[in-house]
């Protein structure tokens, strides 16, 4: 992305290549959602959906909370507006369009074809839970207080919690209890119902964890990842028969992608890793710079990027994955699965944490074994 769009109620940054961090940005109101936030959220996710540079999104809250739900002041104003409408049918139409506008906002997150990882901390209340429901993966900090608050304010949740979560959660009995009582619950119960997949001790650890996960996903083939999200969402909303028909049609086009070739190559490279002896040759001149923040036995560490000198535009591009060597405090440099490097001369073991530069000169005689 040349420059990230600016919003008043959202804060965007790019913590890693192809990863966009979107933070709800009304910290003094604990990220309560007013009309402006709803509208900006929709615009933002529709924009990220078509932004090529963005492959994975982390959605978090700035300040003390993920979100405390709908802004009570906004809800009161909207309610007051409808009171002024005399005719009951016109009143209903007015309220319906207000609900629709809110639904469209949160659904833009659900409909976004890039994976969205919610990083939840502090409070996740009412529409905050609806918003989390619209994300693909939900991580949380241990201190989070959740509440499906809608029943307590006299309504049935209408922007995600009751529409999407029943298709995702695992413990329906407990989920129903939480819906009917509106009582607060903690990360233990959030994990029990299957709302949260991972809990971190602090907000900082949570953000790091979510961003690292996003980076791992961002280094996969975007064709495969986005195709998976589209098929997962489709499967959630259709019958098994429909799902098979849909994926057949989908893959009849997507299997023609060059990413298939690269993926297969990456698989053969992984086999070489086991022997620890492989030599690859490069048919491109590549300067690679790496930095590492991985620990022993981490299977894949990212942060490996460089310049493909032969590429037409000389843009910075990701070239590889760093895989921790299973037995030593070293990493093995492997070709990146979505860049077609048919041959690479260098396989290097590099101590963890060390910044290195490699130059791979054109040398092509050796084919992949
Ligand atoms: C079409 C319909 C679509 C969607 C419908 C969704 C339904 C819902 O979302 S229901 C949930 C509504 N939310 C709530 O009921 C939560 C209200 N907030 C609280 O109960 C408390 O703020 C708290 C979460 C328990 C936190 O308490 P505390 O730590 O003591 O902080 P506070 O001082 O209360 O809050 C700081 C600051 O934020 C303002 N604020 C917090 N939440 C909201 C909110 N939802 N709406 C508006 N404002 C909120 C709070 O008023 C404070 O503001 P000041 O200006 O500093 O007073």
CSV table of C-alpha atoms and ligand atoms in Angstrom, one decimal:
chain,number,residue,atom,x,y,z
A,1,UNK,CA,0.0,0.0,0.0
A,2,UNK,CA,1.5,3.3,-1.0
A,3,UNK,CA,-0.1,5.1,2.0
A,4,UNK,CA,-2.7,3.8,4.4
A,5,UNK,CA,-6.1,5.5,4.3
A,6,UNK,CA,-6.9,7.8,7.3
A,7,UNK,CA,-10.0,7.5,9.4
A,8,UNK,CA,-11.1,9.3,12.5
A,9,UNK,CA,-12.5,6.4,14.4
A,10,UNK,CA,-10.0,3.8,13.1
A,11,UNK,CA,-6.2,3.7,13.1
A,12,UNK,CA,-4.3,1.7,10.5
A,13,UNK,CA,-0.8,0.6,10.3
A,14,UNK,CA,1.3,-2.1,8.6
A,15,UNK,CA,3.3,-4.0,11.2
A,16,UNK,CA,4.6,-6.6,8.8
A,17,UNK,CA,4.6,-7.0,5.0
A,18,UNK,CA,1.1,-7.7,3.7
A,19,UNK,CA,-0.4,-7.4,7.2
A,20,UNK,CA,-2.7,-4.5,8.1
A,21,UNK,CA,-3.5,-3.7,11.7
A,22,UNK,CA,-6.8,-2.0,12.1
A,23,UNK,CA,-7.5,-0.5,15.6
A,24,UNK,CA,-10.9,0.8,16.7
A,25,UNK,CA,-9.9,4.3,17.8
A,26,UNK,CA,-12.3,5.8,20.3
A,27,UNK,CA,-10.2,4.9,23.3
A,28,UNK,CA,-11.9,7.5,25.6
A,29,UNK,CA,-15.3,5.8,24.9
A,30,UNK,CA,-13.8,2.3,25.2
A,31,UNK,CA,-14.3,2.0,21.4
A,32,UNK,CA,-18.1,2.2,21.7
A,33,UNK,CA,-19.4,2.1,18.1
A,34,UNK,CA,-21.2,5.3,16.9
A,35,UNK,CA,-22.5,5.9,13.4
A,36,UNK,CA,-19.2,7.3,12.2
A,37,UNK,CA,-17.3,4.2,13.4
A,38,UNK,CA,-19.9,1.9,11.8
A,39,UNK,CA,-19.6,3.7,8.5
A,40,UNK,CA,-15.8,4.0,8.5
A,41,UNK,CA,-15.5,0.3,9.4
A,42,UNK,CA,-17.5,-0.6,6.3
A,43,UNK,CA,-15.5,1.7,4.0
A,44,UNK,CA,-12.2,0.4,5.5
A,45,UNK,CA,-12.9,-3.3,5.1
A,46,UNK,CA,-14.3,-2.8,1.6
A,47,UNK,CA,-11.1,-0.9,0.7
A,48,UNK,CA,-8.8,-3.5,2.3
A,49,UNK,CA,-10.7,-6.2,0.4
A,50,UNK,CA,-9.5,-4.9,-2.9
A,51,UNK,CA,-6.1,-3.6,-1.8
A,52,UNK,CA,-3.5,-6.0,-3.2
A,53,UNK,CA,-0.8,-5.2,-0.7
A,54,UNK,CA,-3.0,-6.3,2.2
A,55,UNK,CA,-3.4,-10.0,2.6
A,56,UNK,CA,-4.3,-10.4,6.3
A,57,UNK,CA,-6.0,-8.1,8.7
A,58,UNK,CA,-5.6,-7.9,12.5
A,59,UNK,CA,-8.5,-6.1,14.2
A,60,UNK,CA,-7.9,-4.7,17.7
A,61,UNK,CA,-9.1,-1.9,20.0
A,62,UNK,CA,-6.9,1.0,21.1
A,63,UNK,CA,-6.8,1.9,24.8
A,64,UNK,CA,-8.4,-0.2,27.5
A,65,UNK,CA,-10.9,-2.3,25.4
A,66,UNK,CA,-11.7,-4.1,22.2
A,67,UNK,CA,-15.2,-2.5,22.2
A,68,UNK,CA,-18.0,-2.0,24.7
A,69,UNK,CA,-20.6,-2.3,21.9
A,70,UNK,CA,-23.0,0.2,20.4
A,71,UNK,CA,-22.5,3.7,21.6
A,72,UNK,CA,-25.4,4.3,24.0
A,73,UNK,CA,-25.6,7.9,23.1
A,74,UNK,CA,-25.9,7.0,19.4
A,75,UNK,CA,-28.6,4.4,20.2
A,76,UNK,CA,-30.5,7.0,22.2
A,77,UNK,CA,-30.4,9.6,19.4
A,78,UNK,CA,-31.5,7.0,16.9
A,79,UNK,CA,-34.3,6.0,19.1
A,80,UNK,CA,-35.4,9.6,19.7
A,81,UNK,CA,-35.4,10.2,15.9
A,82,UNK,CA,-37.8,7.3,15.4
A,83,UNK,CA,-40.1,8.6,18.2
A,84,UNK,CA,-40.7,11.7,16.1
A,85,UNK,CA,-42.1,9.7,13.2
A,86,UNK,CA,-45.9,9.4,13.7
A,87,UNK,CA,-46.8,6.6,11.3
A,88,UNK,CA,-46.0,3.2,12.7
A,89,UNK,CA,-45.0,1.7,9.3
A,90,UNK,CA,-42.7,4.6,8.5
A,91,UNK,CA,-41.2,4.3,12.0
A,92,UNK,CA,-40.5,0.6,11.4
A,93,UNK,CA,-38.9,1.4,8.0
A,94,UNK,CA,-36.7,4.0,9.7
A,95,UNK,CA,-35.5,1.6,12.3
A,96,UNK,CA,-35.1,-1.2,9.8
A,97,UNK,CA,-32.7,1.0,7.7
A,98,UNK,CA,-30.7,2.0,10.7
A,99,UNK,CA,-30.3,-1.7,11.6
A,100,UNK,CA,-29.4,-2.5,8.0
A,101,UNK,CA,-26.7,0.2,8.0
A,102,UNK,CA,-25.2,-1.3,11.2
A,103,UNK,CA,-25.4,-4.8,9.8
A,104,UNK,CA,-23.7,-3.8,6.6
A,105,UNK,CA,-20.9,-2.3,8.5
A,106,UNK,CA,-20.0,-5.4,10.5
A,107,UNK,CA,-20.8,-7.7,7.5
A,108,UNK,CA,-18.1,-5.9,5.6
A,109,UNK,CA,-15.7,-7.6,8.0
A,110,UNK,CA,-17.3,-11.0,7.5
A,111,UNK,CA,-17.4,-10.5,3.7
A,112,UNK,CA,-13.8,-9.3,3.4
A,113,UNK,CA,-12.0,-12.0,1.4
A,114,UNK,CA,-8.8,-11.6,3.4
A,115,UNK,CA,-8.5,-13.4,6.7
A,116,UNK,CA,-9.4,-11.2,9.7
A,117,UNK,CA,-7.9,-12.0,13.1
A,118,UNK,CA,-9.6,-10.3,16.1
A,119,UNK,CA,-7.2,-9.4,19.0
A,120,UNK,CA,-9.6,-8.9,21.9
A,121,UNK,CA,-8.7,-7.3,25.2
A,122,UNK,CA,-10.3,-5.4,28.1
A,123,UNK,CA,-14.0,-5.4,27.3
A,124,UNK,CA,-15.9,-7.2,24.5
A,125,UNK,CA,-19.5,-6.3,25.0
A,126,UNK,CA,-22.7,-6.3,22.9
A,127,UNK,CA,-21.8,-5.3,19.4
A,128,UNK,CA,-18.2,-6.0,20.3
A,129,UNK,CA,-19.1,-9.7,20.4
A,130,UNK,CA,-21.0,-9.3,17.1
A,131,UNK,CA,-17.9,-7.7,15.6
A,132,UNK,CA,-15.7,-10.6,16.9
A,133,UNK,CA,-18.2,-13.0,15.4
A,134,UNK,CA,-17.5,-11.5,12.0
A,135,UNK,CA,-13.8,-12.3,12.2
A,136,UNK,CA,-12.2,-15.5,11.2
A,137,UNK,CA,-9.9,-16.1,14.1
A,138,UNK,CA,-10.4,-14.8,17.6
A,139,UNK,CA,-7.5,-14.4,20.0
A,140,UNK,CA,-7.8,-12.7,23.4
A,141,UNK,CA,-5.9,-11.3,26.3
A,142,UNK,CA,-6.6,-13.0,29.7
A,143,UNK,CA,-8.1,-9.9,31.2
A,144,UNK,CA,-11.0,-9.7,28.8
A,145,UNK,CA,-14.6,-9.4,30.1
A,146,UNK,CA,-17.2,-10.5,27.6
A,147,UNK,CA,-20.9,-10.0,27.7
A,148,UNK,CA,-23.6,-10.7,25.1
A,149,UNK,CA,-25.4,-7.7,26.5
A,150,UNK,CA,-28.3,-7.2,24.1
A,151,UNK,CA,-31.0,-9.0,26.2
A,152,UNK,CA,-30.2,-6.6,29.1
A,153,UNK,CA,-30.9,-3.6,26.9
A,154,UNK,CA,-34.1,-5.2,25.6
A,155,UNK,CA,-33.3,-6.6,22.2
A,156,UNK,CA,-32.2,-9.7,20.3
A,157,UNK,CA,-28.7,-9.3,19.0
A,158,UNK,CA,-29.0,-8.4,15.3
A,159,UNK,CA,-25.5,-7.8,13.9
A,160,UNK,CA,-23.7,-11.1,14.1
A,161,UNK,CA,-23.8,-12.8,17.5
A,162,UNK,CA,-27.1,-14.7,16.9
A,163,UNK,CA,-26.7,-14.9,13.1
A,164,UNK,CA,-23.1,-16.2,12.8
A,165,UNK,CA,-21.9,-17.5,16.1
A,166,UNK,CA,-24.4,-20.4,16.3
A,167,UNK,CA,-22.6,-21.8,13.2
A,168,UNK,CA,-19.2,-21.5,14.9
A,169,UNK,CA,-19.4,-22.2,18.6
A,170,UNK,CA,-19.1,-25.6,20.1
A,171,UNK,CA,-21.0,-25.5,23.4
A,172,UNK,CA,-24.5,-24.4,22.5
A,173,UNK,CA,-25.9,-25.0,26.0
A,174,UNK,CA,-23.4,-22.5,27.6
A,175,UNK,CA,-23.8,-20.1,24.6
A,176,UNK,CA,-27.5,-20.0,25.0
A,177,UNK,CA,-27.1,-19.4,28.8
A,178,UNK,CA,-24.8,-16.4,28.0
A,179,UNK,CA,-27.3,-15.0,25.5
A,180,UNK,CA,-30.4,-15.3,27.7
A,181,UNK,CA,-28.7,-14.0,30.9
A,182,UNK,CA,-26.4,-11.3,29.4
A,183,UNK,CA,-24.1,-12.1,32.3
A,184,UNK,CA,-20.4,-11.3,32.0
A,185,UNK,CA,-18.0,-14.2,31.2
A,186,UNK,CA,-14.3,-14.6,31.1
A,187,UNK,CA,-11.8,-16.1,28.7
A,188,UNK,CA,-12.2,-19.5,30.2
A,189,UNK,CA,-15.9,-19.6,29.2
A,190,UNK,CA,-15.1,-17.8,26.0
A,191,UNK,CA,-12.8,-20.7,25.2
A,192,UNK,CA,-15.3,-23.3,26.4
A,193,UNK,CA,-17.9,-22.1,23.8
A,194,UNK,CA,-15.3,-22.0,21.1
A,195,UNK,CA,-15.4,-18.2,20.7
A,196,UNK,CA,-11.7,-17.8,21.4
A,197,UNK,CA,-8.9,-20.0,20.2
A,198,UNK,CA,-5.9,-18.7,22.1
A,199,UNK,CA,-5.4,-16.6,25.2
A,200,UNK,CA,-2.4,-14.4,25.9
A,201,UNK,CA,-1.2,-13.0,29.3
A,202,UNK,CA,-1.0,-9.3,28.2
A,203,UNK,CA,-2.3,-7.1,25.4
A,204,UNK,CA,1.2,-6.7,24.1
A,205,UNK,CA,1.6,-10.5,23.8
A,206,UNK,CA,-1.8,-10.7,22.3
A,207,UNK,CA,-1.0,-8.2,19.5
A,208,UNK,CA,2.4,-9.8,18.9
A,209,UNK,CA,0.7,-13.2,18.7
A,210,UNK,CA,-2.0,-12.0,16.3
A,211,UNK,CA,0.5,-10.1,14.1
A,212,UNK,CA,2.8,-13.2,14.0
A,213,UNK,CA,0.0,-15.4,13.0
A,214,UNK,CA,-1.1,-12.9,10.4
A,215,UNK,CA,2.4,-12.8,9.0
A,216,UNK,CA,2.6,-16.6,8.7
A,217,UNK,CA,-0.7,-16.6,6.8
A,218,UNK,CA,0.4,-13.6,4.7
A,219,UNK,CA,3.4,-15.6,3.4
A,220,UNK,CA,1.2,-18.3,2.0
A,221,UNK,CA,-0.3,-18.2,-1.5
A,222,UNK,CA,-3.0,-15.5,-1.4
A,223,UNK,CA,-4.9,-17.4,-4.0
A,224,UNK,CA,-5.1,-20.4,-1.7
A,225,UNK,CA,-5.8,-18.4,1.5
A,226,UNK,CA,-8.5,-16.2,0.0
A,227,UNK,CA,-10.0,-19.1,-1.8
A,228,UNK,CA,-10.1,-21.0,1.5
A,229,UNK,CA,-11.9,-18.1,3.3
A,230,UNK,CA,-14.4,-17.7,0.5
A,231,UNK,CA,-15.1,-21.5,0.6
A,232,UNK,CA,-15.3,-21.6,4.4
A,233,UNK,CA,-17.8,-18.7,4.4
A,234,UNK,CA,-19.8,-20.3,1.6
A,235,UNK,CA,-19.8,-23.7,3.4
A,236,UNK,CA,-21.0,-22.0,6.6
A,237,UNK,CA,-24.0,-20.6,4.7
A,238,UNK,CA,-24.9,-23.5,2.4
A,239,UNK,CA,-25.6,-27.3,2.2
A,240,UNK,CA,-22.9,-29.8,1.8
A,241,UNK,CA,-24.0,-30.6,-1.8
A,242,UNK,CA,-23.9,-26.9,-2.6
A,243,UNK,CA,-20.4,-26.6,-1.1
A,244,UNK,CA,-19.0,-29.4,-3.3
A,245,UNK,CA,-20.5,-27.8,-6.4
A,246,UNK,CA,-19.2,-24.4,-5.4
A,247,UNK,CA,-15.6,-25.5,-4.8
A,248,UNK,CA,-15.6,-27.6,-8.0
A,249,UNK,CA,-16.4,-24.5,-10.0
A,250,UNK,CA,-14.1,-22.4,-7.9
A,251,UNK,CA,-11.1,-24.7,-8.2
A,252,UNK,CA,-11.6,-25.3,-11.9
A,253,UNK,CA,-10.3,-21.8,-12.4
A,254,UNK,CA,-8.0,-21.5,-9.3
A,255,UNK,CA,-6.1,-24.7,-10.0
A,256,UNK,CA,-4.7,-23.0,-13.1
A,257,UNK,CA,-2.8,-20.6,-10.8
A,258,UNK,CA,1.0,-20.6,-11.0
A,259,UNK,CA,0.9,-20.8,-7.2
A,260,UNK,CA,0.2,-24.5,-7.5
A,261,UNK,CA,3.6,-25.0,-9.2
A,262,UNK,CA,5.3,-23.0,-6.5
A,263,UNK,CA,3.5,-24.8,-3.7
A,264,UNK,CA,4.5,-28.2,-5.1
A,265,UNK,CA,8.1,-27.0,-5.4
A,266,UNK,CA,8.0,-25.8,-1.8
A,267,UNK,CA,6.9,-29.2,-0.8
A,268,UNK,CA,9.8,-30.8,-2.4
A,269,UNK,CA,12.1,-28.3,-0.7
A,270,UNK,CA,10.7,-29.3,2.6
A,271,UNK,CA,11.7,-32.9,2.0
A,272,UNK,CA,15.2,-31.7,1.4
A,273,UNK,CA,15.2,-30.0,4.7
A,274,UNK,CA,15.0,-33.3,6.4
A,275,UNK,CA,18.2,-34.5,4.8
A,276,UNK,CA,19.9,-31.3,5.6
A,277,UNK,CA,22.1,-31.7,2.6
A,278,UNK,CA,20.2,-30.1,-0.2
A,279,UNK,CA,21.7,-27.7,-2.6
A,280,UNK,CA,19.6,-25.5,-4.8
A,281,UNK,CA,20.6,-23.2,-7.6
A,282,UNK,CA,19.0,-20.0,-8.5
A,283,UNK,CA,18.1,-18.8,-11.9
A,284,UNK,CA,17.6,-15.4,-10.6
A,285,UNK,CA,20.0,-13.0,-8.9
A,286,UNK,CA,18.6,-12.4,-5.5
A,287,UNK,CA,19.8,-10.3,-2.6
A,288,UNK,CA,18.2,-11.5,0.6
A,289,UNK,CA,18.2,-9.8,3.9
A,290,UNK,CA,16.7,-11.5,6.8
A,291,UNK,CA,15.9,-10.7,10.4
A,292,UNK,CA,14.7,-13.2,12.8
A,293,UNK,CA,12.6,-13.3,15.9
A,294,UNK,CA,12.0,-17.0,16.3
A,295,UNK,CA,12.9,-19.5,18.9
A,296,UNK,CA,14.3,-22.9,18.8
A,297,UNK,CA,12.0,-25.5,17.2
A,298,UNK,CA,9.6,-22.9,15.8
A,299,UNK,CA,8.6,-24.6,12.5
A,300,UNK,CA,8.4,-21.4,10.5
A,301,UNK,CA,9.7,-17.9,11.2
A,302,UNK,CA,8.9,-15.1,9.0
A,303,UNK,CA,10.5,-11.7,8.5
A,304,UNK,CA,12.6,-12.9,5.6
A,305,UNK,CA,12.5,-10.4,2.7
A,306,UNK,CA,14.7,-9.2,0.0
A,307,UNK,CA,15.1,-7.9,-3.5
A,308,UNK,CA,14.6,-9.8,-6.7
A,309,UNK,CA,17.1,-8.0,-8.9
A,310,UNK,CA,15.8,-9.7,-12.0
A,311,UNK,CA,12.2,-8.7,-11.5
A,312,UNK,CA,10.9,-6.0,-13.7
A,313,UNK,CA,10.1,-3.4,-11.1
A,314,UNK,CA,12.7,-4.2,-8.5
A,315,UNK,CA,10.1,-4.0,-5.8
A,316,UNK,CA,10.8,-5.3,-2.4
A,317,UNK,CA,9.3,-8.8,-2.3
A,318,UNK,CA,9.2,-11.7,0.1
A,319,UNK,CA,11.4,-14.4,-1.0
A,320,UNK,CA,11.3,-17.1,1.6
A,321,UNK,CA,10.5,-18.7,4.8
A,322,UNK,CA,12.8,-19.3,7.6
A,323,UNK,CA,12.4,-22.6,9.2
A,324,UNK,CA,14.0,-23.4,12.5
A,325,UNK,CA,16.3,-26.3,12.2
A,326,UNK,CA,14.8,-29.1,14.4
A,327,UNK,CA,18.0,-29.9,16.3
A,328,UNK,CA,20.0,-26.7,16.5
A,329,UNK,CA,19.6,-23.1,17.3
A,330,UNK,CA,19.8,-22.3,13.7
A,331,UNK,CA,17.5,-21.6,10.9
A,332,UNK,CA,17.4,-23.1,7.5
A,333,UNK,CA,16.6,-20.8,4.6
A,334,UNK,CA,14.0,-22.2,2.2
A,335,UNK,CA,12.5,-20.7,-0.9
A,336,UNK,CA,9.3,-18.9,-0.4
A,337,UNK,CA,6.4,-21.0,-1.6
A,338,UNK,CA,4.8,-18.3,-3.8
A,339,UNK,CA,7.9,-17.1,-5.6
A,340,UNK,CA,9.1,-19.3,-8.4
A,341,UNK,CA,12.7,-19.9,-7.7
A,342,UNK,CA,13.5,-22.9,-9.7
A,343,UNK,CA,17.0,-23.4,-8.4
A,344,UNK,CA,18.8,-22.0,-5.5
A,345,UNK,CA,22.5,-22.5,-4.8
A,346,UNK,CA,22.5,-21.5,-1.2
A,347,UNK,CA,21.1,-23.4,1.7
A,348,UNK,CA,22.5,-21.7,4.7
A,349,UNK,CA,22.2,-22.4,8.4
A,350,UNK,CA,22.2,-19.1,10.3
A,351,UNK,CA,22.3,-18.5,14.0
A,352,UNK,CA,19.0,-17.3,15.4
A,353,UNK,CA,18.7,-13.6,15.7
A,354,UNK,CA,21.5,-12.8,13.3
A,355,UNK,CA,21.0,-10.5,10.4
A,356,UNK,CA,22.5,-11.8,7.3
A,357,UNK,CA,22.8,-10.9,3.7
A,358,UNK,CA,23.1,-13.5,1.0
A,359,UNK,CA,23.8,-13.0,-2.7
A,360,UNK,CA,22.8,-15.7,-4.9
A,361,UNK,CA,24.5,-15.4,-8.2
A,362,UNK,CA,23.0,-16.8,-11.4
A,363,UNK,CA,23.9,-20.4,-11.5
A,364,UNK,CA,21.7,-22.8,-13.2
A,365,UNK,CA,23.3,-26.0,-14.0
A,366,UNK,CA,21.9,-27.8,-11.1
A,367,UNK,CA,18.2,-28.7,-11.2
A,368,UNK,CA,16.2,-29.5,-8.2
A,369,UNK,CA,16.8,-33.0,-7.2
B,1,LIG,C1,-28.9,-1.7,15.6
B,1,LIG,C2,-28.4,-2.2,16.9
B,1,LIG,C3,-27.0,-2.6,16.6
B,1,LIG,C4,-26.3,-3.1,17.6
B,1,LIG,C5,-26.6,-3.2,19.0
B,1,LIG,C6,-25.8,-3.6,19.9
B,1,LIG,C7,-26.1,-3.8,21.3
B,1,LIG,C8,-25.0,-3.5,22.2
B,1,LIG,O1,-23.9,-3.2,21.9
B,1,LIG,S1,-25.4,-3.7,23.9
B,1,LIG,C9,-24.0,-3.2,24.7
B,1,LIG,C10,-24.0,-1.7,25.0
B,1,LIG,N1,-22.9,-1.4,25.9
B,1,LIG,C11,-22.9,-1.4,27.2
B,1,LIG,O2,-24.0,-1.5,27.8
B,1,LIG,C12,-21.6,-1.1,27.9
B,1,LIG,C13,-21.7,0.3,28.6
B,1,LIG,N2,-20.5,0.5,29.4
B,1,LIG,C14,-20.2,0.1,30.6
B,1,LIG,O3,-21.0,-0.6,31.2
B,1,LIG,C15,-18.9,0.5,31.2
B,1,LIG,O4,-18.4,1.5,30.5
B,1,LIG,C16,-17.9,-0.6,31.4
B,1,LIG,C17,-17.7,-1.4,30.0
B,1,LIG,C18,-18.3,-1.6,32.4
B,1,LIG,C19,-16.5,-0.1,31.8
B,1,LIG,O5,-16.6,0.7,32.9
B,1,LIG,P1,-15.4,1.6,33.4
B,1,LIG,O6,-14.1,0.9,33.3
B,1,LIG,O7,-15.8,2.1,34.7
B,1,LIG,O8,-15.3,2.7,32.3
B,1,LIG,P2,-16.4,3.9,32.1
B,1,LIG,O9,-15.9,5.1,32.9
B,1,LIG,O10,-17.7,3.4,32.3
B,1,LIG,O11,-16.2,4.2,30.6
B,1,LIG,C20,-15.2,5.1,30.1
B,1,LIG,C21,-15.9,6.0,29.1
B,1,LIG,O12,-16.4,5.3,28.0
B,1,LIG,C22,-17.8,5.5,27.9
B,1,LIG,N3,-18.4,4.3,27.4
B,1,LIG,C23,-18.1,3.1,27.6
B,1,LIG,N4,-19.0,2.3,27.0
B,1,LIG,C24,-19.8,3.0,26.2
B,1,LIG,C25,-20.9,2.8,25.4
B,1,LIG,N5,-21.2,1.5,25.0
B,1,LIG,N6,-21.5,3.8,24.8
B,1,LIG,C26,-21.1,5.1,25.1
B,1,LIG,N7,-20.1,5.4,25.9
B,1,LIG,C27,-19.5,4.4,26.5
B,1,LIG,C28,-18.2,5.9,29.2
B,1,LIG,O13,-19.4,6.6,29.2
B,1,LIG,C29,-17.1,6.8,29.7
B,1,LIG,O14,-17.1,8.0,29.0
B,1,LIG,P3,-16.9,9.4,29.8
B,1,LIG,O15,-17.1,10.4,28.8
B,1,LIG,O16,-15.6,9.3,30.4
B,1,LIG,O17,-18.0,9.4,30.9
